[in-house]
């Protein structure tokens, strides 16, 4: 791993923002839209009135923010790759002395930056609009966020591998893959809602522990650290598996001569 | 500096589920040589070049570049060579100078700004430095791409139809530049093009491929003489129209 190359790759993505207002707008767009929807829903529910509502809303907003972070982490890896496909620049990168690990690390670093910015905007807006103070929860949630990002990264790697192999046909997956796990990993409701066989599946996903843990933090103010460690452990397994899968697919793609064909179908 | 060949390709085969794109190809390229890789559409030129770059895995055979096996030393080799082609481009929404800066970073170029300016001057695109890459004409972006390809002072340059979109004037300038750079720096160039006049002008040696097989090899003059033709273009057409020529030639040689 060469830090200089990773920085250069990262610069390639960051400089895009200097050149484009639409990209900068995009950073604000999703958090603002998300919060508006949840904000109006909150207002409505409060009008309908029930004393259970505030807690429920806190859960929902928390879930929404966390889901957004997971989605952004996956997207940053996937979209970075697609940018190079669309720009017909992928070959330039892969004929340069860039290892797969360096390439992926750069996209991950971009993800961290994006999520940081996104998270701050979300937190700020949630606080301004709904007096929902993320930081009041203490910093206990931060490890959970990090774990979530690792999972987003693993999903991103798998998505990119699939796009490399199947090209345009697989591009839809770039947007869809996170939603595959959304129903199972108990994003907006507790795992106990799921039928028991599905619960078993849910507990194989790192994200489930994060979302359950997040709700416990919100409900009790106490972090269930065993949940965090489980998610972290599973993430390590997922990341290694995603890395192996990526390497394997890269070899298949090289054997089939698909790298130069990407984006040209 | 050693006198070992810069490229050594031995018995290279690539089949894509059934079709043979490169068929038992063997050749070498010496330091400082401009070698033309010619042949009709689908002859296997691009496939061969991409195997040299390590982005297509050969079915069998070996490739050594700068004395190292590409299968085992891909990254080390890639840092000492470079590539340009009409079918790749640099990110359109970045400024010209930013693109050069990024690739200079990737290749670990020490004084990136100096190097970038020097190359942009050489290819007469320095006035576009702060323009967005997407605003360049195709000829201008071809030249930018050649700047990118020279950023790391490569010892070997692989060029897959680099002049495809250049007007005759600029194409001529680019050829002269490549010649000059090759002379001054002893750089080796592997070059594909469908423009036979250009090949005659620039290449020290050519290899003709047809259906992935090597049909002829030698200096343009040698090849023209061996085929009893006047121009390389006529040789090309004969090879393209009659893939069996090689065996006929072999018989007449005997
Ligand atoms: N990824 C691939 N999968 C399957 N077949 C391929 C692939 N890439 C190339 N081929 C086939 O291999 C053969 C050689 O193709 P290649 O692109 O190397 O030709 P070329 O000499 O570069 O042609 P052109 O002058 O048109 O650029 C062709 O028959 C082509 O259809
Ligand atoms: Mg070609």
Coordinates of C-alpha atoms and ligand atoms in Angstrom, one line a residue:
Chain A
X1 CA 0.0 0.0 0.0
X2 CA 1.4 3.3 -1.1
X3 CA 0.0 6.4 0.6
X4 CA 1.1 8.7 -2.2
X5 CA -1.0 6.8 -4.7
X6 CA -3.9 6.6 -2.4
X7 CA -3.8 10.4 -1.9
X8 CA -3.6 10.9 -5.7
X9 CA -6.6 8.7 -6.2
X10 CA -8.5 10.5 -3.5
X11 CA -7.6 13.8 -5.0
X12 CA -9.2 12.6 -8.3
X13 CA -12.5 12.4 -6.5
X14 CA -12.2 15.4 -4.3
X15 CA -11.2 17.8 -7.1
X16 CA -14.5 16.9 -8.8
X17 CA -16.3 18.9 -6.1
X18 CA -14.2 22.0 -6.8
X19 CA -15.5 21.9 -10.3
X20 CA -19.1 21.3 -9.8
X21 CA -21.9 23.0 -7.9
X22 CA -24.3 20.2 -8.7
X23 CA -22.0 17.8 -6.8
X24 CA -21.8 20.1 -3.8
X25 CA -25.6 20.5 -3.9
X26 CA -25.8 16.7 -3.9
X27 CA -24.1 16.5 -0.5
X28 CA -26.9 18.6 1.0
X29 CA -29.7 17.2 -1.1
X30 CA -30.2 13.8 0.5
X31 CA -29.9 14.7 4.1
X32 CA -32.3 17.7 3.6
X33 CA -34.9 15.6 1.8
X34 CA -34.7 12.8 4.3
X35 CA -35.1 15.1 7.2
X36 CA -38.0 17.0 5.6
X37 CA -40.0 13.8 5.1
X38 CA -39.3 12.7 8.7
X39 CA -40.0 16.1 10.0
X40 CA -43.4 16.3 8.4
X41 CA -44.2 12.9 9.6
X42 CA -43.2 13.8 13.1
X43 CA -45.4 16.9 12.9
X44 CA -48.3 14.8 11.7
X45 CA -47.9 12.2 14.4
X46 CA -47.6 14.7 17.1
X47 CA -50.9 16.2 15.9
X48 CA -52.6 12.9 16.0
X49 CA -51.2 12.7 19.5
X50 CA -50.1 9.8 21.5
X51 CA -47.6 9.9 24.3
X52 CA -45.6 7.1 22.7
X53 CA -44.8 9.2 19.7
X54 CA -41.7 11.1 20.8
X55 CA -39.8 8.0 21.6
X56 CA -40.9 6.3 18.4
X57 CA -39.9 9.3 16.4
X58 CA -36.5 9.4 18.0
X59 CA -36.0 5.8 17.0
X60 CA -37.1 6.5 13.4
X61 CA -34.9 9.5 13.0
X62 CA -32.0 7.6 14.5
X63 CA -32.7 4.7 12.1
X64 CA -33.0 7.1 9.2
X65 CA -29.6 8.7 9.9
X66 CA -27.9 5.4 10.4
X67 CA -29.4 4.0 7.3
X68 CA -28.3 7.0 5.4
X69 CA -24.7 6.5 6.7
X70 CA -24.7 2.9 5.6
X71 CA -26.1 3.7 2.2
X72 CA -23.6 6.6 1.7
X73 CA -20.7 4.3 2.6
X74 CA -21.7 1.7 0.1
X75 CA -22.4 4.4 -2.5
X76 CA -19.2 6.2 -2.2
X77 CA -17.3 3.0 -3.2
X78 CA -19.7 2.1 -6.0
X79 CA -20.1 5.6 -7.4
X80 CA -16.4 6.3 -7.4
X81 CA -15.9 3.2 -9.5
X82 CA -18.8 4.1 -11.8
X83 CA -17.4 7.6 -12.3
X84 CA -14.3 6.1 -13.7
X85 CA -16.3 3.7 -15.9
X86 CA -18.5 6.5 -17.2
X87 CA -15.4 8.7 -17.8
X88 CA -13.7 5.9 -19.7
X89 CA -10.9 6.4 -17.2
X90 CA -10.8 3.0 -15.6
X91 CA -8.2 1.7 -17.9
X92 CA -5.9 4.6 -17.1
X93 CA -6.1 3.7 -13.5
X94 CA -5.6 0.0 -14.0
X95 CA -2.7 0.4 -16.3
X96 CA -1.1 2.6 -13.7
X97 CA 0.8 1.1 -10.8
X98 CA -2.3 1.0 -8.6
X99 CA -3.0 -2.1 -6.5
X100 CA -6.6 -3.1 -5.9
X101 CA -6.1 -2.5 -2.2
X102 CA -5.0 1.1 -2.9
X103 CA -7.9 1.7 -5.3
X104 CA -10.4 0.4 -2.7
X105 CA -8.8 2.3 0.2
X106 CA -9.1 5.5 -1.8
X107 CA -12.8 5.0 -2.3
X108 CA -13.2 4.0 1.3
X109 CA -11.4 7.2 2.4
X110 CA -13.7 9.1 0.2
X111 CA -16.6 7.4 1.9
X112 CA -15.4 8.4 5.3
X113 CA -15.1 12.0 4.2
X114 CA -18.5 12.0 2.6
X115 CA -20.1 10.3 5.6
X116 CA -18.5 12.7 7.9
X117 CA -19.8 15.7 6.0
X118 CA -23.2 14.1 5.5
X119 CA -23.4 13.2 9.2
X120 CA -22.5 16.6 10.3
X121 CA -25.1 18.2 8.0
X122 CA -27.7 15.7 9.2
X123 CA -26.9 16.2 12.8
X124 CA -27.0 20.0 12.4
X125 CA -30.3 19.9 10.6
X126 CA -31.9 17.4 13.0
X127 CA -30.8 19.7 15.8
X128 CA -32.1 22.9 14.2
X129 CA -35.4 21.5 12.9
X130 CA -36.3 19.0 15.6
X131 CA -34.0 19.7 18.5
X132 CA -32.7 16.2 18.1
X133 CA -29.2 16.4 19.5
X134 CA -27.2 13.5 18.2
X135 CA -24.3 14.4 20.4
X136 CA -26.4 14.4 23.5
X137 CA -26.4 10.7 23.1
X138 CA -22.8 11.1 23.9
X139 CA -20.1 9.6 21.7
X140 CA -21.3 6.1 22.4
X141 CA -22.8 5.9 19.0
X142 CA -19.6 6.7 17.1
X143 CA -18.2 3.1 17.3
X144 CA -21.5 1.9 15.9
X145 CA -21.3 4.3 13.0
X146 CA -17.7 3.1 12.2
X147 CA -18.9 -0.4 12.2
X148 CA -21.7 0.5 9.9
X149 CA -19.3 2.1 7.5
X150 CA -17.2 -1.0 7.4
X151 CA -20.3 -2.9 6.3
X152 CA -21.0 -0.3 3.7
X153 CA -17.5 -0.7 2.4
X154 CA -17.9 -4.5 2.2
X155 CA -21.2 -4.1 0.3
X156 CA -19.5 -1.5 -2.0
X157 CA -16.7 -3.9 -2.8
X158 CA -19.1 -6.7 -3.7
X159 CA -21.2 -4.3 -5.9
X160 CA -18.1 -3.0 -7.7
X161 CA -17.0 -6.6 -8.4
X162 CA -20.4 -7.4 -9.8
X163 CA -20.4 -4.3 -12.0
X164 CA -16.9 -5.2 -13.3
X165 CA -18.1 -8.6 -14.3
X166 CA -21.5 -7.9 -15.7
X167 CA -21.2 -4.2 -16.8
X168 CA -24.2 -2.1 -17.4
X169 CA -26.5 -5.0 -16.6
X170 CA -25.3 -4.9 -13.0
X171 CA -25.4 -1.1 -12.6
X172 CA -28.8 -1.2 -11.1
X173 CA -27.3 -3.2 -8.3
X174 CA -25.2 -0.2 -7.4
X175 CA -28.4 1.5 -6.1
X176 CA -30.3 -1.6 -5.1
X177 CA -27.9 -3.8 -3.1
X178 CA -28.2 -2.0 0.3
X179 CA -32.0 -2.4 0.1
X180 CA -31.5 -6.2 -0.1
X181 CA -30.5 -6.2 3.5
X182 CA -32.8 -3.4 4.7
X183 CA -35.8 -5.6 5.5
X184 CA -33.7 -8.2 7.3
X185 CA -31.4 -6.1 9.3
X186 CA -34.1 -4.5 11.3
X187 CA -33.4 -1.0 10.3
X188 CA -36.7 0.7 11.3
X189 CA -38.1 -1.9 13.7
X190 CA -36.7 -4.4 16.3
X191 CA -35.5 -7.8 15.2
X192 CA -38.2 -9.3 17.4
X193 CA -40.8 -8.2 14.8
X194 CA -39.3 -10.7 12.3
X195 CA -40.4 -14.3 12.0
X196 CA -38.0 -16.5 14.0
X197 CA -36.3 -18.1 11.0
X198 CA -35.6 -14.6 9.6
X199 CA -34.3 -13.5 13.0
X200 CA -31.6 -16.1 12.6
X201 CA -30.7 -14.6 9.3
X202 CA -30.8 -11.1 10.7
X203 CA -28.2 -11.9 13.3
X204 CA -25.7 -12.9 10.7
X205 CA -25.7 -9.3 9.5
X206 CA -23.4 -6.8 11.2
X207 CA -25.9 -4.0 10.5
X208 CA -28.5 -5.8 12.7
X209 CA -26.3 -5.4 15.7
X210 CA -25.7 -1.8 14.9
X211 CA -29.4 -0.9 14.5
X212 CA -30.4 -2.8 17.6
X213 CA -27.6 -1.3 19.5
X214 CA -28.4 2.2 18.3
X215 CA -32.0 1.8 19.5
X216 CA -30.8 0.6 22.9
X217 CA -28.5 3.6 23.2
X218 CA -31.5 5.8 22.4
X219 CA -33.8 4.1 24.8
X220 CA -31.5 3.6 27.8
X221 CA -28.5 5.9 27.1
X222 CA -26.4 2.8 27.7
X223 CA -24.4 1.3 24.9
X224 CA -24.7 -2.5 24.6
X225 CA -21.1 -3.1 23.8
X226 CA -21.5 -6.8 23.1
X227 CA -23.6 -5.7 20.1
X228 CA -20.8 -3.5 18.9
X229 CA -18.2 -6.2 19.2
X230 CA -20.5 -8.7 17.4
X231 CA -21.0 -6.3 14.5
X232 CA -17.3 -5.5 14.4
X233 CA -16.3 -9.2 14.4
X234 CA -18.8 -10.0 11.7
X235 CA -17.6 -7.0 9.6
X236 CA -14.1 -8.3 9.7
X237 CA -15.4 -11.6 8.3
X238 CA -17.5 -9.7 5.7
X239 CA -14.6 -7.5 4.6
X240 CA -12.2 -10.4 4.2
X241 CA -14.9 -12.3 2.2
X242 CA -15.6 -9.2 0.1
X243 CA -11.9 -8.8 -0.6
X244 CA -11.5 -12.4 -1.6
X245 CA -14.6 -12.1 -3.8
X246 CA -13.2 -8.9 -5.4
X247 CA -9.8 -10.5 -6.1
X248 CA -11.6 -13.5 -7.6
X249 CA -13.8 -11.4 -9.8
X250 CA -10.9 -9.2 -10.9
X251 CA -9.1 -12.4 -12.1
X252 CA -12.2 -13.5 -14.0
X253 CA -12.5 -10.1 -15.6
X254 CA -8.9 -10.2 -16.6
X255 CA -9.3 -13.7 -18.1
X256 CA -12.4 -12.6 -20.0
X257 CA -10.8 -9.3 -21.1
X258 CA -13.7 -7.2 -19.8
X259 CA -11.8 -4.4 -18.1
X260 CA -11.4 -2.4 -21.3
X261 CA -14.9 -3.2 -22.4
X262 CA -16.5 -1.7 -19.3
X263 CA -18.7 1.3 -20.1
X264 CA -18.4 0.6 -23.8
X265 CA -21.3 -1.8 -24.3
Chain B
X1 CA 21.3 -0.1 -18.8
X2 CA 21.3 -3.6 -20.2
X3 CA 20.8 -4.7 -23.8
X4 CA 18.1 -7.2 -22.8
X5 CA 14.9 -6.7 -24.9
X6 CA 12.4 -4.4 -23.4
X7 CA 9.6 -6.7 -24.5
X8 CA 9.9 -10.5 -24.8
X9 CA 6.8 -12.3 -25.8
X10 CA 6.9 -16.0 -26.1
X11 CA 4.3 -18.3 -27.5
X12 CA 1.5 -16.1 -26.4
X13 CA -2.1 -17.4 -26.8
X14 CA -5.4 -15.8 -25.9
X15 CA -8.7 -17.5 -26.5
X16 CA -12.0 -16.0 -25.5
X17 CA -14.4 -18.9 -25.1
X18 CA -13.6 -20.6 -28.4
X19 CA -12.3 -17.7 -30.5
X20 CA -8.6 -17.4 -30.7
X21 CA -7.6 -13.7 -30.5
X22 CA -3.9 -14.2 -30.2
X23 CA -2.4 -17.3 -31.7
X24 CA 1.1 -18.5 -30.6
X25 CA 2.6 -15.0 -30.9
X26 CA 6.3 -14.4 -30.2
X27 CA 8.3 -11.3 -30.7
X28 CA 10.8 -9.0 -29.0
X29 CA 11.3 -5.3 -29.0
X30 CA 14.7 -3.8 -28.4
X31 CA 15.5 -0.7 -26.4
X32 CA 14.8 2.5 -28.3
X33 CA 12.9 0.8 -31.0
X34 CA 9.5 1.8 -32.5
X35 CA 7.7 -1.3 -33.3
X36 CA 4.4 -1.3 -35.3
X37 CA 1.8 -3.8 -34.6
X38 CA -0.4 -4.1 -37.6
X39 CA -3.3 -6.0 -38.9
X40 CA -7.0 -5.9 -39.9
X41 CA -9.8 -5.2 -37.5
X42 CA -10.0 -8.1 -35.0
X43 CA -6.4 -9.3 -35.7
X44 CA -5.6 -9.3 -32.0
X45 CA -3.6 -6.1 -31.7
X46 CA -5.5 -4.6 -28.8
X47 CA -5.7 -8.0 -27.0
X48 CA -1.9 -8.3 -27.3
X49 CA -1.3 -4.8 -25.9
X50 CA -3.7 -5.4 -23.0
X51 CA -1.9 -8.6 -22.2
X52 CA 1.4 -6.6 -22.1
X53 CA -0.3 -4.3 -19.7
X54 CA -1.5 -7.1 -17.5
X55 CA -5.2 -6.3 -17.8
X56 CA -5.9 -9.4 -19.9
X57 CA -4.6 -12.7 -18.6
X58 CA -3.0 -14.8 -21.3
X59 CA -4.4 -18.3 -21.9
X60 CA -0.8 -19.5 -22.2
X61 CA 2.7 -18.1 -23.0
X62 CA 4.9 -15.7 -21.3
X63 CA 5.5 -12.0 -21.3
X64 CA 8.6 -10.3 -20.0
X65 CA 8.8 -6.6 -19.9
X66 CA 12.1 -4.8 -18.9
X67 CA 13.3 -8.3 -17.9
X68 CA 10.5 -9.0 -15.6
X69 CA 7.5 -11.4 -15.9
X70 CA 4.3 -9.3 -16.1
X71 CA 2.3 -12.1 -14.3
X72 CA 4.5 -11.7 -11.2
X73 CA 5.7 -8.1 -11.3
X74 CA 2.8 -6.2 -12.7
X75 CA 2.9 -3.2 -10.5
X76 CA 6.7 -2.8 -10.7
X77 CA 6.5 -3.0 -14.5
X78 CA 3.5 -0.6 -14.8
X79 CA 5.3 2.1 -13.0
X80 CA 8.0 2.1 -15.7
X81 CA 5.8 2.0 -18.7
X82 CA 2.7 3.9 -19.9
X83 CA -0.2 3.6 -22.3
X84 CA -2.4 5.8 -24.4
X85 CA -5.2 5.0 -26.8
X86 CA -8.1 6.6 -28.6
X87 CA -10.5 4.4 -26.6
X88 CA -9.7 5.8 -23.2
X89 CA -10.1 9.3 -21.9
X90 CA -9.3 11.3 -18.8
X91 CA -12.1 12.5 -16.5
X92 CA -14.0 15.1 -18.5
X93 CA -15.1 17.2 -15.6
X94 CA -11.7 17.9 -14.3
X95 CA -9.3 20.6 -15.5
X96 CA -6.5 19.6 -17.8
X97 CA -3.9 20.5 -15.2
X98 CA -5.7 18.6 -12.5
X99 CA -5.8 15.4 -14.5
X100 CA -2.0 15.7 -15.1
X101 CA -1.5 16.4 -11.4
X102 CA -3.5 13.3 -10.4
X103 CA -1.7 11.0 -12.7
X104 CA 1.6 12.5 -11.7
X105 CA 0.7 11.6 -8.2
X106 CA -0.3 8.1 -9.1
X107 CA 3.0 7.6 -10.9
X108 CA 5.0 9.3 -8.2
X109 CA 6.4 12.1 -10.3
X110 CA 8.5 14.4 -8.2
X111 CA 8.0 17.9 -9.6
X112 CA 4.5 17.4 -11.1
X113 CA 3.9 21.0 -12.1
X114 CA 7.2 21.4 -13.9
X115 CA 6.7 18.1 -15.7
X116 CA 3.1 18.8 -16.6
X117 CA 4.0 22.2 -18.0
X118 CA 6.9 20.8 -20.0
X119 CA 4.7 18.2 -21.6
X120 CA 1.8 20.5 -22.3
X121 CA 4.2 22.8 -24.0
X122 CA 5.7 19.9 -26.0
X123 CA 2.2 19.0 -27.2
X124 CA 1.1 22.6 -27.6
X125 CA -1.8 22.4 -25.2
X126 CA -0.5 24.6 -22.4
X127 CA -3.1 27.2 -23.2
X128 CA -5.8 24.7 -22.1
X129 CA -4.3 24.0 -18.7
X130 CA -7.1 25.4 -16.7
X131 CA -9.9 24.4 -19.1
X132 CA -12.1 21.4 -18.3
X133 CA -10.9 18.3 -20.1
X134 CA -14.4 17.7 -21.6
X135 CA -14.1 21.0 -23.5
X136 CA -11.1 19.9 -25.5
X137 CA -11.5 18.7 -29.1
X138 CA -10.8 15.1 -29.6
X139 CA -7.4 16.0 -31.1
X140 CA -6.5 18.2 -28.1
X141 CA -7.6 15.5 -25.7
X142 CA -5.5 12.9 -27.6
X143 CA -2.5 15.2 -27.0
X144 CA -3.4 15.6 -23.4
X145 CA -3.5 11.8 -23.1
X146 CA -0.1 11.6 -24.6
X147 CA 1.1 14.0 -22.0
X148 CA -0.3 11.7 -19.3
X149 CA 1.5 8.8 -21.0
X150 CA 4.8 10.6 -20.7
X151 CA 4.5 11.8 -17.2
X152 CA 6.5 9.0 -15.6
X153 CA 9.3 9.1 -18.3
X154 CA 8.3 5.6 -19.4
X155 CA 10.9 3.3 -20.7
X156 CA 8.2 1.6 -22.8
X157 CA 5.2 3.3 -24.3
X158 CA 2.2 1.2 -25.6
X159 CA 0.1 3.2 -28.0
X160 CA -3.1 1.7 -29.3
X161 CA -4.2 3.8 -32.3
X162 CA -3.0 7.0 -30.6
X163 CA -3.4 9.2 -33.7
X164 CA -6.9 8.0 -34.6
X165 CA -8.6 11.4 -34.1
X166 CA -5.8 13.8 -35.1
X167 CA -5.8 16.0 -38.2
X168 CA -3.0 15.4 -40.7
X169 CA -1.0 18.4 -39.4
X170 CA -1.2 17.5 -35.7
X171 CA -0.7 13.8 -36.5
X172 CA 2.5 14.7 -38.3
X173 CA 3.6 16.8 -35.3
X174 CA 2.8 14.1 -32.9
X175 CA 4.8 11.5 -34.9
X176 CA 7.8 13.9 -35.1
X177 CA 7.5 14.4 -31.3
X178 CA 7.3 10.7 -30.7
X179 CA 10.4 10.2 -32.9
X180 CA 12.2 13.0 -31.1
X181 CA 11.3 11.7 -27.6
X182 CA 12.3 8.2 -28.7
X183 CA 15.7 9.5 -30.0
X184 CA 16.4 11.7 -27.0
X185 CA 15.3 9.3 -24.3
X186 CA 15.9 5.9 -25.9
X187 CA 12.2 5.0 -25.1
X188 CA 10.7 1.9 -26.7
X189 CA 7.4 2.3 -28.4
X190 CA 4.8 -0.3 -29.5
X191 CA 2.4 1.3 -31.8
X192 CA -0.8 0.3 -33.6
X193 CA -2.4 2.2 -36.3
X194 CA -4.4 1.6 -39.5
X195 CA -2.6 4.4 -41.2
X196 CA 0.2 2.6 -43.2
X197 CA 1.9 5.8 -44.3
X198 CA 2.3 6.8 -40.7
X199 CA 3.6 3.4 -39.9
X200 CA 6.1 3.5 -42.7
X201 CA 7.3 6.9 -41.5
X202 CA 7.6 6.2 -37.8
X203 CA 8.3 2.5 -37.3
X204 CA 11.7 0.8 -37.3
X205 CA 10.1 -2.5 -37.6
X206 CA 6.6 -3.9 -38.0
X207 CA 4.7 -7.1 -37.2
X208 CA 1.7 -8.1 -39.2
X209 CA -1.1 -10.0 -37.4
X210 CA -4.0 -11.8 -38.9
X211 CA -6.4 -13.8 -36.8
X212 CA -3.9 -13.5 -34.0
X213 CA -1.1 -15.0 -36.0
X214 CA 2.1 -13.3 -37.0
X215 CA 2.1 -13.1 -40.8
X216 CA 5.2 -11.0 -41.4
X217 CA 7.9 -9.2 -39.5
X218 CA 10.7 -6.8 -40.4
X219 CA 11.5 -3.3 -41.3
X220 CA 8.8 -1.7 -43.4
X221 CA 11.1 -1.8 -46.4
X222 CA 12.0 -5.5 -45.9
X223 CA 8.4 -6.4 -45.6
X224 CA 7.4 -4.5 -48.7
X225 CA 10.2 -6.1 -50.6
X226 CA 9.4 -9.6 -49.4
X227 CA 5.8 -9.3 -50.6
X228 CA 6.8 -7.8 -53.9
X229 CA 4.7 -4.7 -53.3
X230 CA 5.3 -1.0 -53.5
X231 CA 3.8 0.2 -50.3
X232 CA 2.9 -1.2 -46.8
X233 CA -0.7 -0.5 -47.6
X234 CA -0.6 -3.0 -50.4
X235 CA 1.0 -5.5 -48.1
X236 CA -1.7 -4.9 -45.5
X237 CA -4.4 -5.5 -48.1
X238 CA -2.9 -8.7 -49.3
X239 CA -2.5 -10.0 -45.8
X240 CA -6.0 -9.0 -44.9
X241 CA -7.6 -10.6 -47.9
X242 CA -5.5 -13.7 -47.9
X243 CA -4.8 -15.1 -44.5
X244 CA -3.1 -18.1 -46.2
X245 CA -0.3 -15.9 -47.6
X246 CA 2.1 -16.9 -44.9
X247 CA 2.2 -20.5 -45.9
X248 CA 2.6 -19.5 -49.6
X249 CA 5.4 -17.2 -48.6
X250 CA 7.0 -20.0 -46.6
X251 CA 7.0 -22.3 -49.6
X252 CA 8.5 -19.6 -51.9
X253 CA 11.2 -19.0 -49.3
X254 CA 12.1 -22.6 -49.3
Ligands
LIG1 N1 -13.2 -9.5 -24.2 C1 -13.4 -10.2 -25.3 N2 -14.3 -11.2 -25.3 C2 -14.4 -12.0 -26.4 N3 -13.8 -11.8 -27.6 C3 -13.0 -10.7 -27.7 C4 -12.7 -9.9 -26.5 N4 -11.8 -8.9 -26.9 C5 -11.5 -9.2 -28.2 N5 -12.2 -10.3 -28.7 C6 -12.1 -10.8 -30.0 O1 -10.7 -11.1 -30.2 C7 -10.4 -10.7 -31.5 C8 -9.2 -9.7 -31.5 O2 -9.7 -8.5 -31.0 P1 -8.8 -7.2 -30.9 O3 -9.6 -6.1 -30.2 O4 -7.6 -7.6 -30.2 O5 -8.5 -6.8 -32.4 P2 -7.7 -5.5 -32.9 O6 -6.6 -6.1 -33.8 O7 -7.4 -4.6 -31.9 O8 -8.8 -4.9 -33.9 P3 -9.1 -3.3 -34.3 O9 -8.2 -3.0 -35.4 O10 -10.5 -3.4 -34.8 O11 -8.9 -2.5 -33.1 C9 -11.6 -10.2 -32.2 O12 -12.2 -11.3 -33.0 C10 -12.5 -9.9 -31.1 O13 -13.9 -10.0 -31.4
LIG2 MG1 -7.8 -2.6 -31.4

